[in-house]
Structure formats: structure tokens, C-alpha cells
Tab-separated table of C-alpha atoms in Angstrom:
chain	number	residue	atom	x	y	z
C	278	MET	CA	28.529	-23.850	-9.023
C	279	ALA	CA	27.958	-25.611	-5.578
C	280	PHE	CA	24.573	-24.898	-3.791
C	281	THR	CA	24.150	-21.869	-1.114
C	282	ALA	CA	23.156	-23.012	2.410
C	283	ASP	CA	19.716	-21.718	2.270
C	284	GLU	CA	19.258	-23.714	-0.777
C	285	ILE	CA	20.925	-27.248	0.429
C	286	ASN	CA	18.100	-26.432	3.352
C	287	ASP	CA	15.339	-25.701	0.244
C	288	ILE	CA	16.268	-29.265	-1.045
C	289	ASN	CA	16.390	-31.187	2.464
C	290	VAL	CA	12.796	-29.694	3.746
C	291	GLY	CA	11.029	-29.863	0.405
C	292	ALA	CA	12.283	-33.317	-0.167
C	293	LEU	CA	12.026	-35.220	3.221
C	294	GLU	CA	11.048	-39.385	3.168
C	295	ASN	CA	8.662	-39.029	6.443
C	296	TYR	CA	6.232	-36.214	5.837
C	297	ILE	CA	3.085	-34.717	7.440
C	298	ASP	CA	0.589	-32.417	5.596
C	299	LYS	CA	1.917	-33.934	2.133
C	300	GLY	CA	2.275	-30.938	-0.973
C	301	LYS	CA	1.829	-27.944	1.558
C	302	VAL	CA	3.784	-25.633	2.953
C	303	TRP	CA	2.526	-24.060	6.353
C	304	LYS	CA	3.569	-20.331	5.903
C	305	GLN	CA	4.145	-18.701	8.885
C	306	ASN	CA	4.732	-14.857	8.604
C	307	VAL	CA	2.513	-13.639	5.949
C	308	ALA	CA	1.047	-10.702	6.907
C	309	ASN	CA	-2.403	-8.821	6.203
C	310	LYS	CA	-1.932	-5.752	3.821
C	311	PRO	CA	-4.836	-3.741	3.942
C	312	MET	CA	-3.324	-0.339	2.668
C	313	LEU	CA	-2.050	-2.582	-0.167
C	314	GLU	CA	-5.424	-4.333	-0.687
C	315	ALA	CA	-7.126	-1.030	-1.041
C	316	PHE	CA	-4.961	0.672	-3.476
C	317	ASP	CA	-4.645	-2.590	-5.452
C	318	LYS	CA	-8.517	-2.938	-5.317
C	319	ALA	CA	-8.651	0.843	-6.414
C	320	ALA	CA	-5.642	0.762	-8.921
C	321	GLY	CA	-5.976	3.181	-12.278
C	322	ARG	CA	-3.896	3.178	-14.913
C	323	PHE	CA	-1.814	5.390	-17.177
C	324	SER	CA	-0.103	5.334	-20.899
C	325	GLY	CA	3.584	5.574	-21.379
C	326	GLY	CA	5.134	8.527	-23.683
C	327	LYS	CA	6.632	10.627	-21.117
C	328	ASP	CA	9.044	9.756	-18.289
C	329	TYR	CA	6.350	11.087	-15.186
C	330	VAL	CA	2.826	11.072	-14.860
C	331	SER	CA	1.160	15.186	-14.641
C	332	VAL	CA	-2.194	15.975	-13.864
C	333	ALA	CA	-3.599	19.250	-13.580
C	334	VAL	CA	-5.105	20.533	-10.335
C	335	LYS	CA	-5.663	24.481	-9.026
C	336	SER	CA	-6.715	26.346	-5.796
C	337	GLY	CA	-10.433	26.300	-6.805
C	338	GLN	CA	-10.228	30.426	-6.853
C	339	GLY	CA	-8.556	32.035	-9.480
C	340	GLY	CA	-8.488	35.570	-8.027
C	341	GLY	CA	-11.586	37.658	-8.995
C	342	SER	CA	-14.709	38.838	-7.000
C	343	LEU	CA	-17.956	40.018	-6.898
C	344	GLN	CA	-18.187	44.414	-7.427
C	345	GLY	CA	-21.334	46.088	-6.584
C	346	TYR	CA	-21.987	48.539	-10.085
C	347	SER	CA	-25.216	51.178	-10.625
C	348	GLY	CA	-26.035	52.177	-14.136
C	349	ASP	CA	-23.219	52.887	-16.528
C	350	ASP	CA	-20.199	52.365	-13.785
C	351	GLN	CA	-17.269	51.563	-15.375
C	352	VAL	CA	-16.393	47.385	-14.139
C	353	GLY	CA	-13.140	45.401	-13.992
C	354	TYR	CA	-12.473	42.008	-15.960
C	355	TYR	CA	-9.932	40.126	-14.801
C	356	ASN	CA	-7.760	36.461	-16.136
C	357	PRO	CA	-8.195	33.420	-13.867
C	358	THR	CA	-5.271	32.249	-12.037
C	359	GLY	CA	-3.933	29.625	-9.919
C	360	ARG	CA	-3.584	26.144	-12.200
C	361	LYS	CA	-0.876	24.139	-11.605
C	362	ARG	CA	0.691	21.138	-12.215
C	363	ALA	CA	1.068	17.727	-9.885
C	364	ARG	CA	3.579	15.455	-11.383
C	365	SER	CA	5.923	12.261	-10.586
C	366	PRO	CA	7.702	10.207	-12.333
C	367	TRP	CA	7.048	6.632	-12.825
C	368	LYS	CA	9.425	4.106	-11.677
C	369	GLU	CA	10.228	0.111	-12.815
C	370	HIS	CA	10.377	-2.280	-10.223
C	371	HIS	CA	11.657	-5.875	-11.045
C	372	ILE	CA	11.783	-8.835	-8.652
C	373	GLY	CA	13.100	-12.027	-10.267
C	374	MET	CA	14.143	-15.977	-8.760
C	375	VAL	CA	16.316	-18.543	-10.488
C	376	ILE	CA	15.601	-22.051	-9.301
C	377	THR	CA	18.422	-24.859	-10.487
C	378	HIS	CA	17.488	-28.001	-13.156
C	379	THR	CA	18.894	-29.943	-9.836
C	380	GLU	CA	17.253	-29.194	-6.975
C	381	LEU	CA	13.997	-29.757	-9.035
C	382	LYS	CA	15.103	-33.423	-9.998
C	383	VAL	CA	15.635	-33.926	-6.279
C	384	ASP	CA	11.782	-33.131	-6.281
C	385	GLY	CA	10.721	-35.022	-8.971
C	386	ILE	CA	10.354	-32.779	-11.641
C	387	ASP	CA	11.464	-32.719	-15.419
C	388	ILE	CA	12.630	-29.988	-17.054
C	389	ASP	CA	11.878	-30.134	-21.062
C	390	ASP	CA	14.155	-26.542	-21.727
C	391	THR	CA	13.330	-26.680	-25.627
C	392	PRO	CA	14.573	-23.375	-26.827
C	393	GLY	CA	11.382	-21.102	-26.559
C	394	ASP	CA	9.015	-23.140	-24.799
C	395	GLU	CA	11.173	-23.882	-20.997
C	396	ASP	CA	9.041	-26.426	-19.204
C	397	THR	CA	8.329	-28.518	-16.087
C	398	ARG	CA	6.120	-32.039	-15.775
C	399	PRO	CA	6.302	-34.594	-12.621
C	400	MET	CA	8.372	-37.595	-13.065
C	401	ASP	CA	6.961	-41.043	-12.550
C	402	GLY	CA	7.250	-41.682	-9.094
C	403	ARG	CA	7.458	-38.305	-7.603
C	404	GLU	CA	4.731	-38.866	-5.138
C	405	ALA	CA	6.954	-41.786	-3.818
C	406	HIS	CA	9.317	-39.154	-2.055
C	407	ALA	CA	8.660	-35.610	-2.428
C	408	LEU	CA	7.176	-33.591	0.073
C	409	VAL	CA	5.957	-30.942	-1.958
C	410	ASN	CA	5.946	-29.168	-5.137
C	411	LEU	CA	9.721	-27.310	-5.111
C	412	PHE	CA	8.802	-25.529	-7.883
C	413	ASP	CA	4.605	-24.156	-7.058
C	414	GLU	CA	5.995	-23.337	-3.905
C	415	LYS	CA	8.932	-21.054	-5.159
C	416	LEU	CA	6.724	-19.497	-7.394
C	417	ASP	CA	4.508	-19.136	-4.511
C	418	ASP	CA	7.510	-17.603	-2.744
C	419	LEU	CA	8.426	-15.204	-4.852
C	420	GLY	CA	4.427	-13.688	-5.164
C	421	GLU	CA	4.791	-13.083	-1.587
C	422	ASP	CA	8.018	-11.261	-1.961
C	423	TYR	CA	7.056	-8.989	-4.467
C	424	ALA	CA	3.676	-8.067	-2.376
C	425	PHE	CA	5.730	-7.669	0.821
C	426	SER	CA	8.328	-5.560	-1.043
C	427	MET	CA	5.114	-3.431	-2.839
C	428	ASN	CA	3.430	-3.109	0.325
C	429	ARG	CA	6.701	-1.461	2.159
C	430	LEU	CA	6.501	1.058	-1.250
C	431	VAL	CA	3.428	1.369	-0.760
C	432	HIS	CA	3.749	2.713	3.115
C	433	GLY	CA	6.991	4.679	2.205
C	434	ASP	CA	7.999	8.393	1.016
C	435	GLY	CA	10.572	6.717	-1.249
C	436	SER	CA	13.353	7.839	0.646
C	437	SER	CA	14.643	3.621	0.544
C	438	ASP	CA	15.253	3.662	-2.699
C	439	PRO	CA	15.116	6.639	-5.113
C	440	LYS	CA	14.834	4.560	-8.463
C	441	ALA	CA	11.646	3.038	-6.562
C	442	LEU	CA	8.159	3.835	-6.563
C	443	ALA	CA	7.176	6.818	-3.518
C	444	GLY	CA	4.366	5.932	-1.664
C	445	VAL	CA	1.946	7.699	0.640
C	446	LEU	CA	4.286	9.764	3.215
C	447	SER	CA	5.981	11.333	0.069
C	448	ILE	CA	2.127	12.826	-0.727
C	449	LEU	CA	0.840	12.953	2.475
C	450	SER	CA	2.864	14.483	5.291
C	451	THR	CA	3.627	14.721	9.337
C	452	ASN	CA	4.280	18.421	8.703
C	453	PRO	CA	2.526	19.444	5.589
C	454	THR	CA	3.354	23.573	6.011
C	455	THR	CA	6.749	22.576	4.407
C	456	GLY	CA	8.056	21.056	1.789
C	457	THR	CA	6.732	19.997	-1.769
C	458	ALA	CA	4.443	16.924	-2.485
C	459	LEU	CA	4.072	15.736	-6.232
C	460	GLY	CA	6.435	19.036	-6.789
C	461	ILE	CA	4.310	21.905	-5.506
C	462	ASN	CA	5.391	23.895	-2.900
C	463	ARG	CA	2.892	23.165	-0.029
C	464	ALA	CA	4.260	26.113	2.451
C	465	THR	CA	3.558	28.458	-0.464
C	466	ASN	CA	0.101	26.981	-1.489
C	467	PRO	CA	-1.875	25.857	1.964
C	468	TRP	CA	-4.854	24.283	-0.606
C	469	TRP	CA	-2.084	21.318	-1.504
C	470	ARG	CA	-1.852	20.506	2.354
C	471	ASN	CA	-3.479	17.398	4.102
C	472	ASP	CA	-4.866	17.682	7.931
C	473	TYR	CA	-2.681	16.938	10.717
C	474	ARG	CA	-2.228	16.599	14.496
C	475	THR	CA	1.173	15.132	14.777
C	476	THR	CA	4.710	15.960	16.931
C	477	ALA	CA	6.068	17.374	13.868
C	478	GLY	CA	3.589	19.320	13.154
C	479	GLY	CA	3.286	20.897	16.930
C	480	ASN	CA	-0.461	19.815	17.880
C	481	VAL	CA	0.028	15.807	18.277
C	482	ILE	CA	-3.074	14.298	19.922
C	483	THR	CA	-2.611	13.780	23.754
C	484	SER	CA	-5.182	10.588	24.294
C	485	ASN	CA	-7.585	11.395	28.304
C	486	THR	CA	-10.509	9.528	29.165
C	487	ALA	CA	-11.685	12.386	30.243
C	488	ASN	CA	-14.352	14.547	28.903
C	489	GLY	CA	-15.435	11.947	26.697
C	490	GLY	CA	-12.462	11.380	24.980
C	491	ALA	CA	-9.656	13.324	23.640
C	492	LEU	CA	-8.417	11.072	20.601
C	493	ILE	CA	-12.364	10.318	20.039
C	494	THR	CA	-12.964	14.314	20.200
C	495	ALA	CA	-10.116	14.703	18.072
C	496	MET	CA	-10.852	13.200	15.523
C	497	ASP	CA	-14.310	14.167	15.070
C	498	GLN	CA	-12.443	17.361	14.922
C	499	ALA	CA	-10.356	16.081	11.957
C	500	ALA	CA	-13.508	14.779	9.831
C	501	ARG	CA	-14.813	18.335	10.221
C	502	ILE	CA	-12.298	20.022	9.032
C	503	ARG	CA	-11.794	17.453	6.192
C	504	SER	CA	-15.577	17.414	5.360
C	505	LYS	CA	-14.989	21.311	4.257
C	506	TYR	CA	-13.696	20.166	0.876
C	507	ARG	CA	-14.983	17.208	0.810
C	508	ASN	CA	-17.035	16.554	-2.415
C	509	GLY	CA	-19.225	13.894	-4.092
C	510	GLN	CA	-16.219	11.528	-5.152
C	511	THR	CA	-14.102	11.646	-1.834
C	512	LYS	CA	-14.384	8.158	-0.182
C	513	ILE	CA	-11.989	8.014	3.096
C	514	ARG	CA	-10.323	5.162	4.436
C	515	TYR	CA	-8.586	5.210	8.063
C	516	PHE	CA	-5.458	3.100	8.461
C	517	ALA	CA	-4.356	2.694	12.273
C	518	GLY	CA	-1.021	1.443	14.034
C	519	SER	CA	-2.084	-1.037	16.815
C	520	ALA	CA	-1.246	1.549	20.099
C	521	PHE	CA	-3.932	4.044	17.832
C	522	ILE	CA	-6.643	1.696	18.011
C	523	ASP	CA	-6.239	0.625	21.708
C	524	ALA	CA	-5.905	4.335	22.778
C	525	TYR	CA	-9.618	4.842	20.890
C	526	LYS	CA	-11.216	1.648	22.370
C	527	LEU	CA	-9.820	2.641	25.779
C	528	GLU	CA	-11.374	6.164	25.523
C	529	LEU	CA	-14.618	4.095	24.301
C	530	ARG	CA	-14.409	1.961	27.069
C	531	ALA	CA	-14.037	4.400	30.385
C	532	ASN	CA	-16.721	6.929	28.931
C	533	GLY	CA	-19.062	4.232	28.007
C	534	SER	CA	-21.143	2.905	24.653
C	535	TYR	CA	-25.006	2.708	24.115
C	536	THR	CA	-25.604	-0.691	22.647
C	537	GLN	CA	-28.932	-3.065	22.891
C	538	SER	CA	-26.382	-6.276	22.709
C	539	GLY	CA	-23.398	-6.023	24.798
C	540	TRP	CA	-20.147	-5.147	23.391
C	541	LYS	CA	-20.161	-8.650	21.329
C	542	GLY	CA	-23.534	-8.477	20.094
C	543	ASN	CA	-24.118	-12.295	21.240
C	544	GLY	CA	-26.383	-11.023	24.241
C	545	LYS	CA	-24.176	-12.611	27.058
C	546	THR	CA	-21.100	-10.690	29.028
C	547	ASP	CA	-18.081	-10.447	27.356
C	548	GLY	CA	-14.555	-8.557	28.473
C	549	SER	CA	-13.771	-8.182	24.543
C	550	MET	CA	-14.316	-5.160	22.594
C	551	GLU	CA	-14.362	-5.750	18.878
C	552	ASP	CA	-12.765	-2.564	16.440
C	553	PRO	CA	-14.766	0.188	16.771
C	554	MET	CA	-16.183	2.615	13.830
C	555	HIS	CA	-15.557	5.995	13.203
C	556	ALA	CA	-18.792	8.165	11.723
C	557	GLY	CA	-19.453	5.005	10.250
C	558	LEU	CA	-15.973	3.856	8.935
C	559	PRO	CA	-13.315	1.248	10.705
C	560	PRO	CA	-9.906	2.512	11.919
C	561	GLU	CA	-8.684	-0.834	9.936
C	562	TRP	CA	-5.286	-2.043	11.831
C	563	ASP	CA	-2.179	-2.344	9.413
C	564	PRO	CA	0.130	-4.412	10.659
C	565	THR	CA	2.690	-2.710	8.591
C	566	MET	CA	2.173	0.670	10.356
C	567	ASP	CA	3.379	-1.236	13.572
C	568	ASP	CA	6.229	-3.024	11.911
C	569	LEU	CA	7.272	0.352	10.337
C	570	GLY	CA	7.150	2.002	14.157
C	571	LEU	CA	3.937	3.900	13.078
C	572	SER	CA	1.738	1.999	15.802
C	573	LYS	CA	0.760	5.933	17.247
C	574	PHE	CA	-0.535	6.831	13.968
C	575	CYS	CA	-3.895	6.779	12.165
C	576	TYR	CA	-3.890	7.863	8.226
C	577	ALA	CA	-7.404	9.048	6.948
C	578	ILE	CA	-6.527	8.823	2.838
C	579	ASP	CA	-9.413	10.034	0.698
C	580	MET	CA	-9.037	6.980	-1.772
C	581	GLY	CA	-11.754	8.555	-4.191
C	582	LYS	CA	-11.395	9.978	-7.938
C	583	THR	CA	-9.329	12.689	-6.514
C	584	GLY	CA	-7.544	11.402	-4.234
C	585	LEU	CA	-4.600	9.028	-4.039
C	586	LYS	CA	-4.340	6.343	-5.981
C	587	LEU	CA	-1.531	4.263	-7.485
C	588	LEU	CA	-1.774	3.808	-10.840
C	589	TYR	CA	-0.100	1.221	-13.204
C	590	MET	CA	1.303	1.606	-16.847
C	591	ASP	CA	-0.629	-0.210	-19.212
C	592	GLY	CA	0.580	-3.529	-19.772
C	593	GLN	CA	3.099	-3.270	-17.178
C	594	ARG	CA	1.131	-4.264	-13.804
C	595	MET	CA	2.712	-7.671	-12.517
C	596	LYS	CA	4.234	-8.559	-16.143
C	597	LYS	CA	5.707	-11.968	-15.938
C	598	HIS	CA	9.382	-12.983	-17.498
C	599	ASN	CA	11.012	-16.124	-18.381
C	600	PRO	CA	14.337	-15.361	-19.627
C	601	ALA	CA	16.189	-17.725	-21.462
C	602	ARG	CA	19.052	-19.958	-19.483
C	603	PRO	CA	22.772	-18.871	-20.142
C	604	TYR	CA	23.801	-22.078	-22.654
C	605	ASP	CA	26.643	-22.567	-19.197
C	606	ARG	CA	24.011	-23.078	-16.779
C	607	TYR	CA	21.227	-25.342	-15.984
C	608	VAL	CA	18.979	-23.076	-14.200
C	609	MET	CA	15.531	-21.250	-14.752
C	610	TYR	CA	14.356	-18.116	-14.310
C	611	ASN	CA	11.382	-16.664	-13.542
C	612	GLY	CA	11.055	-12.894	-13.100
C	613	ILE	CA	8.004	-10.260	-12.306
C	614	THR	CA	8.326	-5.915	-13.113
C	615	THR	CA	5.471	-3.614	-12.337
C	616	THR	CA	5.817	0.128	-13.348
C	617	ALA	CA	4.070	2.240	-11.486
C	618	VAL	CA	3.204	5.688	-9.564
C	619	MET	CA	1.237	7.190	-6.923
C	620	MET	CA	-0.600	10.400	-7.639
C	621	ALA	CA	-2.962	12.685	-6.220
C	622	LYS	CA	-5.119	15.464	-7.236
C	623	GLN	CA	-6.678	16.594	-3.445
C	624	LEU	CA	-4.876	16.313	-0.361
C	625	ASN	CA	-6.900	18.339	2.013
C	626	THR	CA	-9.471	15.495	2.458
C	627	SER	CA	-6.896	13.450	3.777
C	628	GLY	CA	-5.343	13.484	7.039
C	629	VAL	CA	-2.268	12.294	9.314
C	630	TYR	CA	-2.833	11.534	13.098
C	631	GLU	CA	-0.625	10.872	15.801
C	632	ILE	CA	-0.895	9.828	19.538
C	633	ALA	CA	1.433	11.254	22.083
């Protein structure tokens, strides 16, 4: 099979006779992924056995109320209701790479393809001509492509690939008065709605520096609304686009902020302002939100025990695979699979906010 143009280019780039920074390819487009990092850090797990994950949720009231009585008045009893099950199917994901033996030889790497024990080793004199370890670099690219893909899925609503993970926007909505989330109807169950100030919801925030700042005020009000349902396990993280953060900082600059050390805290005049905090929590800039056209949005995500959580199936988180090569192809395969689902037990402690 002939090399593709991309494969030939990789060989040329990775095996130059004249080189700088030998052994290292400096990456140019690996963006930070704060939301994926946060979900991965707090990720849970689930066992197999069914084709979906299900948790019991309820409104908090079962339909009864106190009644007064005196003496031998007849009193009533009731059977509490209101329990429902939030459920979502887990999804399987794969990413895999192939590298030819010829590419590795060009890079000065020998291949031991003993059945069941395929491995690589540097050839004698490899250092004389190789710019980078092509094999390591390709594995590094595979890892970043996995992270990039997983990050997009976590941000998404599941519509890009029905066989892949349905992310944050499949649960939190810009208009939660309609539709379903995790199989529960939001229209008929108001307690199963996230907070919102959005164009779709008809109550978008119009940033204005007057009267202390409209955006700052709106975020204060939103935090108060969400605190109505806060519990000891609530843990809020703010993820925002650049336009949202810029509007917040503009209001803060225009109205002033009490400080004893200046914007930068170094005792010198500095026109730059560090990213602000809101009620002690930083609205973190998420570059992916800008990339997806969501620079004017901010998500307040409850990532505590009852909030949104990324779950991985036991033993199936970034599971590595090295399939045997076909007998008639001198290639090496490397793959990663992951089985995961996004779940939540409570939505009214989270929110979606947008500026006009």
C-alpha cells in the first residue's frame, strides 16, 4: 500500500538530517480543557450488567401535609409519591492509530513482531539521523486526539454522534421549561430544571455598567436562586466564554472594587486585571466554549455528589488495545476505548447564563 501524503510528510518532518531541539516536537494547538479536567478529576464509576445507568430522584415532597386535630378527631394518612428514575444509556468510544514498519525503520526503530509480544527498539546509530522518536510522538498525538474528542463530547448534547457520550448540554438546558433530561420531563416536573438566564429562555442578561453592573447583579441573583436547593454536597464550578468574562470585568472596572494592593497586587499601577471571583469562585475561561460559539455563555455546574458527574464503567476507562497485525500487512495498531455516561441526581443547583 502506498504512503499517503500525510504519512510522507510525517516521515520528512520526523527524520531530518539537520535538526533543532532534537527529540522534541513543540506542540502549537493543544488548548487547555478545564471542564474535561474537572469532570475527570471528580469522575465516578459504574458496573456493567445493564445497557443504561439509572438513579432514583424525587421532588422532595410526597403530597402530604400537616393537619390539626383535637380529641378523637378522625385523621388521614397518605402514601408518599413523587419518586422517578433518571436514566441514560452508557456509550462506547474508540480511537485507534496505525503505523507502518517502514515509517519506524526510517526513524531508526526496529520492530519485534513476535506473536503476542509486538514491541519496538532503537536501531544501532539511530541518534545519528533521527529527529524525534516517531513512535512516541504518534502515541502522544493519539492521546491528545482522544482528549480533544472527549472534551468536545463532554461539552455537547449528544447530537453530533448518537452512539457517543451525551454531555453537559444534554442535561442542562438554555430553556429547561420544555423537553426531557435523563428521561424525565422537565415541563411537568419543575424541580427537575436548571436555573437559566438565556435568549432561548426569554430572559437573557444585558450587560450594563450602570447601577453596580447588570451582569454582576444577575449572577448574584442566580446564585441566590440556586442556593435555595443547595445542600452540604453542592460544589459549584463556573465555566465561561471570553465575552462573558470580559463583560463581567468591564462592569467591575467601571464600578470600582475595594483593594489595598491594586488590580495586580504588586503595589504598582497596572492596567491589566486578573480574572475576577464571584462569591469566592472564579469564572474559569474555557477555550472550548469560544471554539463552539459559546463565548457569551457561563455554566454554573454543580459537580458535587448530587450534581453532574461523569461515570466510567469499571475497567473500561481509557482501556488500551494492541490488536495483532494482519498476516499480509506490516503495520502496528494501537487503540484506546472508553465506556462512559454523564449522569446527575439534582439539576436545580446548576445554571446556564448568557449575555446579549
